[in-house]
PDB file of C-alpha atoms and ligand atoms in Angstrom:
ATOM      1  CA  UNK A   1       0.000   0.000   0.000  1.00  0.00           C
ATOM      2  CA  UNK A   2       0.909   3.451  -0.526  1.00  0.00           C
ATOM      3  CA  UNK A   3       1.645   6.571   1.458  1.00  0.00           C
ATOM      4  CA  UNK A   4      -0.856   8.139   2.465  1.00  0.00           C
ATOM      5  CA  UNK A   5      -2.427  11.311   4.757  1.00  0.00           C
ATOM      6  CA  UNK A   6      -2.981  10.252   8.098  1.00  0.00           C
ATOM      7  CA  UNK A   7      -6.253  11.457   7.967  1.00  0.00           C
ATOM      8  CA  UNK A   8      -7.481   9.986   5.113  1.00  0.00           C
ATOM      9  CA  UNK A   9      -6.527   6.350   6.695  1.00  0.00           C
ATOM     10  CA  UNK A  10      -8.167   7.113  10.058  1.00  0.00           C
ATOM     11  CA  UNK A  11     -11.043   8.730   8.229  1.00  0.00           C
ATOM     12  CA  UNK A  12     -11.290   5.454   5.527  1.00  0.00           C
ATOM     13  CA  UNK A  13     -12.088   3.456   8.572  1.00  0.00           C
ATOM     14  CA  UNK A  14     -15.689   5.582   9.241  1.00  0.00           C
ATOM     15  CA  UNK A  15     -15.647   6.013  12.641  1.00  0.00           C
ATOM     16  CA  UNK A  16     -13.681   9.320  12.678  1.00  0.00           C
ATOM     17  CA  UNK A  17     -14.305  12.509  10.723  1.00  0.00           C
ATOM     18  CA  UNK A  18     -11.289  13.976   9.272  1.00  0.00           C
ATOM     19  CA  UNK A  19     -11.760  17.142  11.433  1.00  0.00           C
ATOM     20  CA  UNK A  20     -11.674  14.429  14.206  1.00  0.00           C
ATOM     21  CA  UNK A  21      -8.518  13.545  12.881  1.00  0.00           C
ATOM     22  CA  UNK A  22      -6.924  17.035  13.236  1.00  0.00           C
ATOM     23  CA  UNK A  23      -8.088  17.231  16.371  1.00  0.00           C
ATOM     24  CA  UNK A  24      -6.120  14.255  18.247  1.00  0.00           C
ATOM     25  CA  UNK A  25      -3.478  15.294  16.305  1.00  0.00           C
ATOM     26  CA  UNK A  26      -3.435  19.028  17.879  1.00  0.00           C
ATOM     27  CA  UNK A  27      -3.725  16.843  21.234  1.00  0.00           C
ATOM     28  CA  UNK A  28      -0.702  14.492  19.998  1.00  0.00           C
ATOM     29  CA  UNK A  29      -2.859  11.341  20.633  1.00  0.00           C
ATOM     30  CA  UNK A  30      -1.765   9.595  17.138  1.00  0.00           C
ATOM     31  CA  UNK A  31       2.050   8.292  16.564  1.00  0.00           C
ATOM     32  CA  UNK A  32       3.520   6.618  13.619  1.00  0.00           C
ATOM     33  CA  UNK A  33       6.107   4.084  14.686  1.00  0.00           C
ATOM     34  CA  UNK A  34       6.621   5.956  17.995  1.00  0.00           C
ATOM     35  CA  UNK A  35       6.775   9.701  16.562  1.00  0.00           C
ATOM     36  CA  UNK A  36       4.075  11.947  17.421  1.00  0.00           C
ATOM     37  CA  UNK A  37       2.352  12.997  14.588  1.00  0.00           C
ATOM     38  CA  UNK A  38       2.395  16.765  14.452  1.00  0.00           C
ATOM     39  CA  UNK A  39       0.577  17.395  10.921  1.00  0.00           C
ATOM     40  CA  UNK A  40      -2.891  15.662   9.699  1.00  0.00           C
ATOM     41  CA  UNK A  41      -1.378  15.858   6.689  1.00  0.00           C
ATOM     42  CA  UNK A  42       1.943  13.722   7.448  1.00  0.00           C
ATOM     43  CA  UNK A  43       1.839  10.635   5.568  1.00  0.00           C
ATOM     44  CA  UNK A  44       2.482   6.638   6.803  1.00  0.00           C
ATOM     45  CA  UNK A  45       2.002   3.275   4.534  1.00  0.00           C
ATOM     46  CA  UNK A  46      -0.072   1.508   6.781  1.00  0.00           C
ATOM     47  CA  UNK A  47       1.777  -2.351   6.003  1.00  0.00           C
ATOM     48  CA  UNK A  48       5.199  -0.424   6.614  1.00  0.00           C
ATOM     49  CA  UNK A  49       4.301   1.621  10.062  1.00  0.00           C
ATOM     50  CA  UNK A  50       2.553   1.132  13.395  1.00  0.00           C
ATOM     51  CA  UNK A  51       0.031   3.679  13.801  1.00  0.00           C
ATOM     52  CA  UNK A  52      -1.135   3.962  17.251  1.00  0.00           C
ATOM     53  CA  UNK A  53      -4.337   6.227  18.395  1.00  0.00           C
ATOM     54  CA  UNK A  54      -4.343   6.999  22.140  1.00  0.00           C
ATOM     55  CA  UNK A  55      -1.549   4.254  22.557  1.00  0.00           C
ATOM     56  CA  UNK A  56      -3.873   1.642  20.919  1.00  0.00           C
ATOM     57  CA  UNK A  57      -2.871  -0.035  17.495  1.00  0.00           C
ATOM     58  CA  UNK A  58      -5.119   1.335  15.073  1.00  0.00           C
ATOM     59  CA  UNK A  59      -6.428  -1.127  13.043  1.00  0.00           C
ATOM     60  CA  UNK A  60      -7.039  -0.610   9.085  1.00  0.00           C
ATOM     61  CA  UNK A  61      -9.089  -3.008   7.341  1.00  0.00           C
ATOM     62  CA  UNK A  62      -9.017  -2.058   3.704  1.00  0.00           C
ATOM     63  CA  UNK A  63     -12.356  -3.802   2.606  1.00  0.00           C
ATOM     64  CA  UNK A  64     -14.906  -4.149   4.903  1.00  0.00           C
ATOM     65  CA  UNK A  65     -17.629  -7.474   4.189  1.00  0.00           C
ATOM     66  CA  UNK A  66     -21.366  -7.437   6.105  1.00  0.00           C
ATOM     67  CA  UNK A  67     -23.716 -10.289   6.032  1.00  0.00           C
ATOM     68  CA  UNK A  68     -27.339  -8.834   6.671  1.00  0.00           C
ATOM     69  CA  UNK A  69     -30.543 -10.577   7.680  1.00  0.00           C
ATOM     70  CA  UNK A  70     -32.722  -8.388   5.576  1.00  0.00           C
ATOM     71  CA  UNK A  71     -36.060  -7.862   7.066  1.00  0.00           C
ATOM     72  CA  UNK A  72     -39.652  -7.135   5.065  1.00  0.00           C
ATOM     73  CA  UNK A  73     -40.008  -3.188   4.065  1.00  0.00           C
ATOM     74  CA  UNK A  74     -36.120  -2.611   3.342  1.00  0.00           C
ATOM     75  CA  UNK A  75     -35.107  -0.972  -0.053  1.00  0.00           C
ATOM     76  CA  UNK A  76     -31.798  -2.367  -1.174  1.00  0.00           C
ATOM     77  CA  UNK A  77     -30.140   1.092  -2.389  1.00  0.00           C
ATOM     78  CA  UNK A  78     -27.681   3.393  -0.574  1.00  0.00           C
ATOM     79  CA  UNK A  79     -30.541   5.929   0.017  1.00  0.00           C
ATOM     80  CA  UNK A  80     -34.041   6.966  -0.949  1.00  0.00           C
ATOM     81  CA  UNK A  81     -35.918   9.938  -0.106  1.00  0.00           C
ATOM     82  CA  UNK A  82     -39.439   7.902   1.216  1.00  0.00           C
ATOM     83  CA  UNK A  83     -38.260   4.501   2.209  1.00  0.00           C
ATOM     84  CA  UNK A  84     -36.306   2.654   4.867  1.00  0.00           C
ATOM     85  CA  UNK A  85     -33.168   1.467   3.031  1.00  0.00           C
ATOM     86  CA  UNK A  86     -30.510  -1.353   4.013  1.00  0.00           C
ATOM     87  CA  UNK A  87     -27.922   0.429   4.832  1.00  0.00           C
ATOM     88  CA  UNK A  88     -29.827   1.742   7.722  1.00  0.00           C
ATOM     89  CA  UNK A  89     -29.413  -1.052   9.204  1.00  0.00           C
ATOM     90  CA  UNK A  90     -25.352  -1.170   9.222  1.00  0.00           C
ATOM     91  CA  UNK A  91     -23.673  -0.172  12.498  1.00  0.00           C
ATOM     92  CA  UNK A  92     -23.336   3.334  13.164  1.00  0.00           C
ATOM     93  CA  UNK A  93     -19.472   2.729  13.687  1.00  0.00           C
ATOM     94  CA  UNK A  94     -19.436   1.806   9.620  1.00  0.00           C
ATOM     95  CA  UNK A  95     -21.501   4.316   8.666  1.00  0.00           C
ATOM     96  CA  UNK A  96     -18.470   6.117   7.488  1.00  0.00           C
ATOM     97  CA  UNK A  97     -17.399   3.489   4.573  1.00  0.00           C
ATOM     98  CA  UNK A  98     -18.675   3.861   1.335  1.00  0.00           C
ATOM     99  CA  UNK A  99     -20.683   0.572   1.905  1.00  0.00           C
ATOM    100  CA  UNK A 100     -23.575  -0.502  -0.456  1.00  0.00           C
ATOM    101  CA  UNK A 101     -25.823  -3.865  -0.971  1.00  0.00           C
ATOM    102  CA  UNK A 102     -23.844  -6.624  -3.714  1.00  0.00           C
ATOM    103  CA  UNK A 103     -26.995  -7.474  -5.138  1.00  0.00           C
ATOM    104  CA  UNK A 104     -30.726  -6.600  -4.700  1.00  0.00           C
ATOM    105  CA  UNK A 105     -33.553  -8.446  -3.220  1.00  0.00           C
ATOM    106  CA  UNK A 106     -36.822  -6.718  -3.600  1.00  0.00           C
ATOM    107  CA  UNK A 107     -38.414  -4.741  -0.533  1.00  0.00           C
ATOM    108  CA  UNK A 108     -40.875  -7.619   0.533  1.00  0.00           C
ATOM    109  CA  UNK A 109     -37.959 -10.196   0.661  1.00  0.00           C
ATOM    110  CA  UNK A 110     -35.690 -11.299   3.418  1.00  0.00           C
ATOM    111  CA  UNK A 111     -32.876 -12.994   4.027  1.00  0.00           C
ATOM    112  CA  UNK A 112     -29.008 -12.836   3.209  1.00  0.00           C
ATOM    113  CA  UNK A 113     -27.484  -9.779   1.869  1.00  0.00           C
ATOM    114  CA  UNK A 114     -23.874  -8.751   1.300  1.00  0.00           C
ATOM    115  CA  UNK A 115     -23.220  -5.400   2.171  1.00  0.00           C
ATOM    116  CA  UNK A 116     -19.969  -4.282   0.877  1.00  0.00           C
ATOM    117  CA  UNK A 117     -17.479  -1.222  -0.368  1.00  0.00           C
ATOM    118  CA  UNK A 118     -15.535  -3.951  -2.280  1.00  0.00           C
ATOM    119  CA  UNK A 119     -16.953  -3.238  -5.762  1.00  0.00           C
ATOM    120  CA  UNK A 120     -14.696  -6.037  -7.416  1.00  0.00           C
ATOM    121  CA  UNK A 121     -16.275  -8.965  -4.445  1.00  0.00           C
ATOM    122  CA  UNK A 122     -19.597  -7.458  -5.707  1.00  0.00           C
ATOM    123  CA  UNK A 123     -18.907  -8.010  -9.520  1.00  0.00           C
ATOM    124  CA  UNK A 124     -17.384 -11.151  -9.001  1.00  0.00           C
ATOM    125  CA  UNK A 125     -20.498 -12.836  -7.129  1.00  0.00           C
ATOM    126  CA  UNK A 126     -23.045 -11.309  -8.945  1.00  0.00           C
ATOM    127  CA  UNK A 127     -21.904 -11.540 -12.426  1.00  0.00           C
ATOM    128  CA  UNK A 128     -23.837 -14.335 -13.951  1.00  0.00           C
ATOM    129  CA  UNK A 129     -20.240 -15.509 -15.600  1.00  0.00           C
ATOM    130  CA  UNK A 130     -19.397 -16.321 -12.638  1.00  0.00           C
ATOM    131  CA  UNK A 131     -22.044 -18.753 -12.195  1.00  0.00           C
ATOM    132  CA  UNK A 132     -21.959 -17.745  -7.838  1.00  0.00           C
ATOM    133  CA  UNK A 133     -25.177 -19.724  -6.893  1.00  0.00           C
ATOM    134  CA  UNK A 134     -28.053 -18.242  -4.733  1.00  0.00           C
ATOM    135  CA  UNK A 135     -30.697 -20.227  -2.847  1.00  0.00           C
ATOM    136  CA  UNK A 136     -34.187 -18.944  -2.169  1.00  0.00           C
ATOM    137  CA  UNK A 137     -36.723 -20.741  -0.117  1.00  0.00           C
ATOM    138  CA  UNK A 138     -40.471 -19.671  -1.972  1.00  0.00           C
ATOM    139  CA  UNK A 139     -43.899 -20.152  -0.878  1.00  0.00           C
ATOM    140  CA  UNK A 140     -46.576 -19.690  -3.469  1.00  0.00           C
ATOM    141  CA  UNK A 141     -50.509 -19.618  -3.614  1.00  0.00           C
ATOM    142  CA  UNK A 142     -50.764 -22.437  -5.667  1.00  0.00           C
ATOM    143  CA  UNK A 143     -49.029 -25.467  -5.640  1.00  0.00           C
ATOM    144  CA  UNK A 144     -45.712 -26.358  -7.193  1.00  0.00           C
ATOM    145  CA  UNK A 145     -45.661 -28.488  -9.442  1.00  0.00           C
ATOM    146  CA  UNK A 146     -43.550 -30.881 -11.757  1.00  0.00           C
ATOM    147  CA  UNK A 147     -43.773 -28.651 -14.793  1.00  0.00           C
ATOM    148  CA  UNK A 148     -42.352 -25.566 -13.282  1.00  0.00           C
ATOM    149  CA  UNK A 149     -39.784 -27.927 -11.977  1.00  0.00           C
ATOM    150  CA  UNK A 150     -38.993 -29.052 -15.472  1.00  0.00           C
ATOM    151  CA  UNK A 151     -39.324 -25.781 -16.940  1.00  0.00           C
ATOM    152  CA  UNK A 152     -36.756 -23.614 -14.876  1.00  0.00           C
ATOM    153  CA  UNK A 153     -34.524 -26.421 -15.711  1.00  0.00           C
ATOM    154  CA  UNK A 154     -34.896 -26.256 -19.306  1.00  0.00           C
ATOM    155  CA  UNK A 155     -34.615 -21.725 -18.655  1.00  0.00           C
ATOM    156  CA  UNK A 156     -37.595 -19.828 -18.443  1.00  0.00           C
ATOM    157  CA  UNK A 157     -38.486 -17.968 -21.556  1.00  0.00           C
ATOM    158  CA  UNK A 158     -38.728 -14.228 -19.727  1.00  0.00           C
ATOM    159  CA  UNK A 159     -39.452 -11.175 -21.981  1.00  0.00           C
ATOM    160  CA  UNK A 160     -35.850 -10.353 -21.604  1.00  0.00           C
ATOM    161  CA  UNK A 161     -34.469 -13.400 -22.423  1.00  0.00           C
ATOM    162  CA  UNK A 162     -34.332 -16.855 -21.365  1.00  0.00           C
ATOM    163  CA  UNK A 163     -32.458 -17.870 -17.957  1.00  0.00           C
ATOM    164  CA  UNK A 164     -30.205 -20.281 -17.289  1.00  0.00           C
ATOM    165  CA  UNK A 165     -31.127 -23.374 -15.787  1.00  0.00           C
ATOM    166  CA  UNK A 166     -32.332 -23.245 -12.137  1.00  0.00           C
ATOM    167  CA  UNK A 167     -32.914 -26.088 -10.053  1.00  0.00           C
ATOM    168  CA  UNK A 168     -36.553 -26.302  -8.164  1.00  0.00           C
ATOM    169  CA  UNK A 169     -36.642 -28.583  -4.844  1.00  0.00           C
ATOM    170  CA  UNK A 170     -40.167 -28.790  -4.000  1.00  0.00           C
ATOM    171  CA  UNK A 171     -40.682 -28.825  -0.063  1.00  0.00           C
ATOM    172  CA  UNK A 172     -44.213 -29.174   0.247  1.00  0.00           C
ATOM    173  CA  UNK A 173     -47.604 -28.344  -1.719  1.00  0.00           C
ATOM    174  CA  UNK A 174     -46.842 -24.776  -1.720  1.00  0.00           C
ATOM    175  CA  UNK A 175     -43.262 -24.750  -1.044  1.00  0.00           C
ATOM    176  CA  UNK A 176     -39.774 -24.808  -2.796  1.00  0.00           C
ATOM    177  CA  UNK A 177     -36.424 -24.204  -2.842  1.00  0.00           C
ATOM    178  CA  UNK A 178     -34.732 -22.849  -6.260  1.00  0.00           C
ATOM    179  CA  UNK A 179     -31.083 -22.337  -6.846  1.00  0.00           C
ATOM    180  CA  UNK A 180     -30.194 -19.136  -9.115  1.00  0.00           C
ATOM    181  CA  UNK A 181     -26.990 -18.683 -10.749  1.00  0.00           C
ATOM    182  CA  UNK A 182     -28.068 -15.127 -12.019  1.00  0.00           C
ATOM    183  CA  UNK A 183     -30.032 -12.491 -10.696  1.00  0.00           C
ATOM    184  CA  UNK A 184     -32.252 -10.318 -13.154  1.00  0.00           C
ATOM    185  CA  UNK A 185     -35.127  -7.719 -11.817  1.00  0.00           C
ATOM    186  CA  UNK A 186     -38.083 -10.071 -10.228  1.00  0.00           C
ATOM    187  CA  UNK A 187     -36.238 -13.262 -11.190  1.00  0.00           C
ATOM    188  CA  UNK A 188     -38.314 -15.604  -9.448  1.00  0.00           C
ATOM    189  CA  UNK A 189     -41.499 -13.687  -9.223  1.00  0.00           C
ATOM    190  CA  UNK A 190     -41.211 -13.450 -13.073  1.00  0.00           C
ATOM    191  CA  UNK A 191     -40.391 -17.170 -13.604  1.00  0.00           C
ATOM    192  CA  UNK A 192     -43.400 -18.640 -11.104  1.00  0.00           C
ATOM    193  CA  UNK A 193     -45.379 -15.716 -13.302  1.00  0.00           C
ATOM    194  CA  UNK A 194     -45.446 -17.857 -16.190  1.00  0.00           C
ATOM    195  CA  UNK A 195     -46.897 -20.602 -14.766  1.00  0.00           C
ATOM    196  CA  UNK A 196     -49.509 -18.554 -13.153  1.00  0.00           C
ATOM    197  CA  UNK A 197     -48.101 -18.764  -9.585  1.00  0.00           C
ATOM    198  CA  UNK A 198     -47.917 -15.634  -7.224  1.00  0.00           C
ATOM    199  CA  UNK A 199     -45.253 -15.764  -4.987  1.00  0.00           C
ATOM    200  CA  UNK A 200     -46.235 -15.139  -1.176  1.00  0.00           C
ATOM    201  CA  UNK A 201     -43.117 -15.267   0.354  1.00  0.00           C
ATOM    202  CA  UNK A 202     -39.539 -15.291  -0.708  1.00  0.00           C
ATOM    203  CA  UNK A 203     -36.738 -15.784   1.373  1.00  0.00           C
ATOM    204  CA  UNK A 204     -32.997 -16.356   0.347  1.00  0.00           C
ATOM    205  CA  UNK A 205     -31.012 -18.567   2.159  1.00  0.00           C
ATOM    206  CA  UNK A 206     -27.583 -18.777   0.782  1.00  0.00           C
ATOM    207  CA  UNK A 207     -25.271 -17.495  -1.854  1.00  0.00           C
ATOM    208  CA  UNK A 208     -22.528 -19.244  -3.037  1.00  0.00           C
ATOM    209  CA  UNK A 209     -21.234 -21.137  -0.200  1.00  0.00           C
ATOM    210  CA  UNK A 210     -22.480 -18.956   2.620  1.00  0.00           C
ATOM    211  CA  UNK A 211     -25.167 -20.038   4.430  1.00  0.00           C
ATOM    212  CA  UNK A 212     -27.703 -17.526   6.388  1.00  0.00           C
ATOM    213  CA  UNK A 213     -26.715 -18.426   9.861  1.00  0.00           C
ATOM    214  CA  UNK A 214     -29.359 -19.704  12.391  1.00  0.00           C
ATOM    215  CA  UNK A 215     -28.240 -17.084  14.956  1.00  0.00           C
ATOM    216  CA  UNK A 216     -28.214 -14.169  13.052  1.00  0.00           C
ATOM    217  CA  UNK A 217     -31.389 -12.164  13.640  1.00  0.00           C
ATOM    218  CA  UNK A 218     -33.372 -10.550  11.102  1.00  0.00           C
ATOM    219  CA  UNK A 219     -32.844  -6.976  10.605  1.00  0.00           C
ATOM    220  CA  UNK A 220     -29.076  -8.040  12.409  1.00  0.00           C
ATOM    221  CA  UNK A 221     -26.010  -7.671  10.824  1.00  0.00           C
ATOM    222  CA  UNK A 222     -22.276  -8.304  11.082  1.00  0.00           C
ATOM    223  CA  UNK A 223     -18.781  -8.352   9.513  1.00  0.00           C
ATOM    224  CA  UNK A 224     -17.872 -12.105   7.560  1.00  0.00           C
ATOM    225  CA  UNK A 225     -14.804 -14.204   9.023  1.00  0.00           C
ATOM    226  CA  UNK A 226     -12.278 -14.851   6.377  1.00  0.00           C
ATOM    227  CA  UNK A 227     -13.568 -18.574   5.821  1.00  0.00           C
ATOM    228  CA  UNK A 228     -17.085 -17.309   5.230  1.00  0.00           C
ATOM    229  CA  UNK A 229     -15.746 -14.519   2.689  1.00  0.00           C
ATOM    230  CA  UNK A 230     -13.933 -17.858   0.812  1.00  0.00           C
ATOM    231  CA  UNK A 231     -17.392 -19.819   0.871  1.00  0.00           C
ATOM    232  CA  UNK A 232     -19.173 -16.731   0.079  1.00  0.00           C
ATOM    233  CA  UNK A 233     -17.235 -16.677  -3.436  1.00  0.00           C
ATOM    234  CA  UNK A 234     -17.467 -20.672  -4.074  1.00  0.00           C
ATOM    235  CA  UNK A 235     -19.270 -21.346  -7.443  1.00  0.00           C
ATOM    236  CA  UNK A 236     -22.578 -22.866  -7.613  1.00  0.00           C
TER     237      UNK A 236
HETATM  238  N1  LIG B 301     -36.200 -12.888  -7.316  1.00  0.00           N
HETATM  239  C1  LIG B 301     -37.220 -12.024  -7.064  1.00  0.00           C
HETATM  240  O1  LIG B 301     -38.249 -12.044  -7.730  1.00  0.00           O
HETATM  241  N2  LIG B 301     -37.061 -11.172  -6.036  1.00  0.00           N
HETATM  242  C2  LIG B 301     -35.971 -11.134  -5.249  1.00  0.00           C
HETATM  243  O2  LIG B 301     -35.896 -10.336  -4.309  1.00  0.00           O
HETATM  244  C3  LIG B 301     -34.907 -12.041  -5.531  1.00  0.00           C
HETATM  245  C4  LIG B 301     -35.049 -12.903  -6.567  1.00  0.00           C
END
C-alpha cells in the first residue's frame, strides 16, 4: 500500500471525521512508529508503520464485508428519499465506509445480503459468468408443481431473455427451494409468473457457499470471518 495522509486512513475506517482527525493530532494522541504525529497531513504506509491512536494499534481493514438478515419493508439502495433502506441497518461505527448492498432483493424479501465497499467482491459474485449460486426458499398460492420444476430447468423464456437453468426442490404443496446462478429484476417472481403462480413469500437462504446463519437475527447484521468470505465466493 501506498503513502498516504494520516487522515485519510483514520477517516477510511468511518468512525472518525477527518476534522476528528486534526483534532487528536493538535492533542498528539496519534504516533507513527513511535513519533508523534504533528501534521494531519503527514503521511504513513499503513503495512510499513505502526500507527497507534491513544496508545492503541489502530487497526485498518481495507475492505470491509457485512452479512445482513434483511427484514420485510427494506429498499436495497444506498438511500431513498421515502423509504427505509438497508444500509440503515449497518452499524453506526461503519456508517463512514462507502458501503452498499452486492446485489438486490426486492423490498418484501428477506434474508441474506452482502453489504460491501468492495466493488470487485460485488462483480465477481453477482456476475452471472461467474455462475456464484443463490438459494431462495419460496412459498406460493398455488401449488408447485412438476412442470415448473422441469421448466426452470430447461430456462424460463422471460421477456428479456431466457435464464439459465435453475434447479426447483419442492418442499411441500406450496413450497420450494430454487437455486439461481443469475439475478435479473423479479427473477423468481417473473419465472413462477409464467406458470400462473404468485409468490407469497420469498426468502434467500444462501449465496454461493455462505449459508444464512441460524443465529443471526433478522434486521441483524455483522462483519464475515475470512472462511465465510472464501465460501461466500465458491461457485454454484
Ligand atoms: N427474485 C425475485 O423475484 N425477487 C428477489 O428479491 C430475488 C429474486
Amino acid at each position: 500500500m501506498a503513502m498516504e495522509r494520516i487522515d485519510k486512513i483514520i477517516a477510511s475506517q468511518g468512525l472518525y471525521s477527518r476534522s476528528d482527525v486534526k483534532y487528536m493530532v493538535n492533542r498528539k494522541r496519534i504516533t507513527v512508529d513511535g513519533k508523534v504525529v504533528t501534521s494531519a497531513s503527514q503521511k504513513a504506509d499503513v503495512d510499513r508503520n505502526e500507527i497507534l491512536l491513544d496508545g492503541k494499534p489502530f487497526v485498518v481493514k481495507k475492505q470491509i464485508y457485512l452479512m445482513l438478515h434483511k427484514p420485510m419493508g427494506y429498499v436495497s439502495a444506498t438511500e431513498d428519499k421515502k423509504q427505509q433502506t438497508v444500509l440503515e441497518l449497518v452499524p453506526a461505527a461503519l456508517k463512514g465506509r462507502d458501503i452498499f448492498p452486492a446485489g438486490r432483493l426486492d423490498k418484501d424479501t428477506t434474508g441474506l445480503m452482502i453489504l460491501t465497499d468492495d466493488g470487485v467482491l460485488a462483480h465477481n459474485i453477482l456476475s452471472p459468468k461467474k455462475h456464484v449460486q443463490k438459494i431462495y426458499r419460496v412459498e406460493l398460492d398455488i401449488p408447485v408443481t412438476e412442470e415448473m420444476q422441469k421448466g426452470f430447468a430447461e430456462g424460463v423464456a422471460l421477456n428479456d431473455g431466457v435464464c439459465k437453468d435453475a434447479k426447483l426442490t419442492i418442499l411441500g404443496e406450496k413450497t420450494a427451494e430454487v437455486t439461481l446462478r443469475e439475478g435479473r429484476y423479479h427473477q423468481i417472481k417473473r419465472m413462477f409468473g409464467c406458470y400462473g403462480a404468485k409468490v407469497v413469500r420469498l426468502h434467500r437462504i444462501a449465496m454461493g457457499g455462505l449459508f444464512l446463519p441460524e443465529d443471526l437475527a433478522e434486521g441483524e447484521c455483522r462483519e464475515l470471518t475470512a472462511e465465510e468470505l472464501e465460501k461466500l465466493q465458491k461457485r454454484g
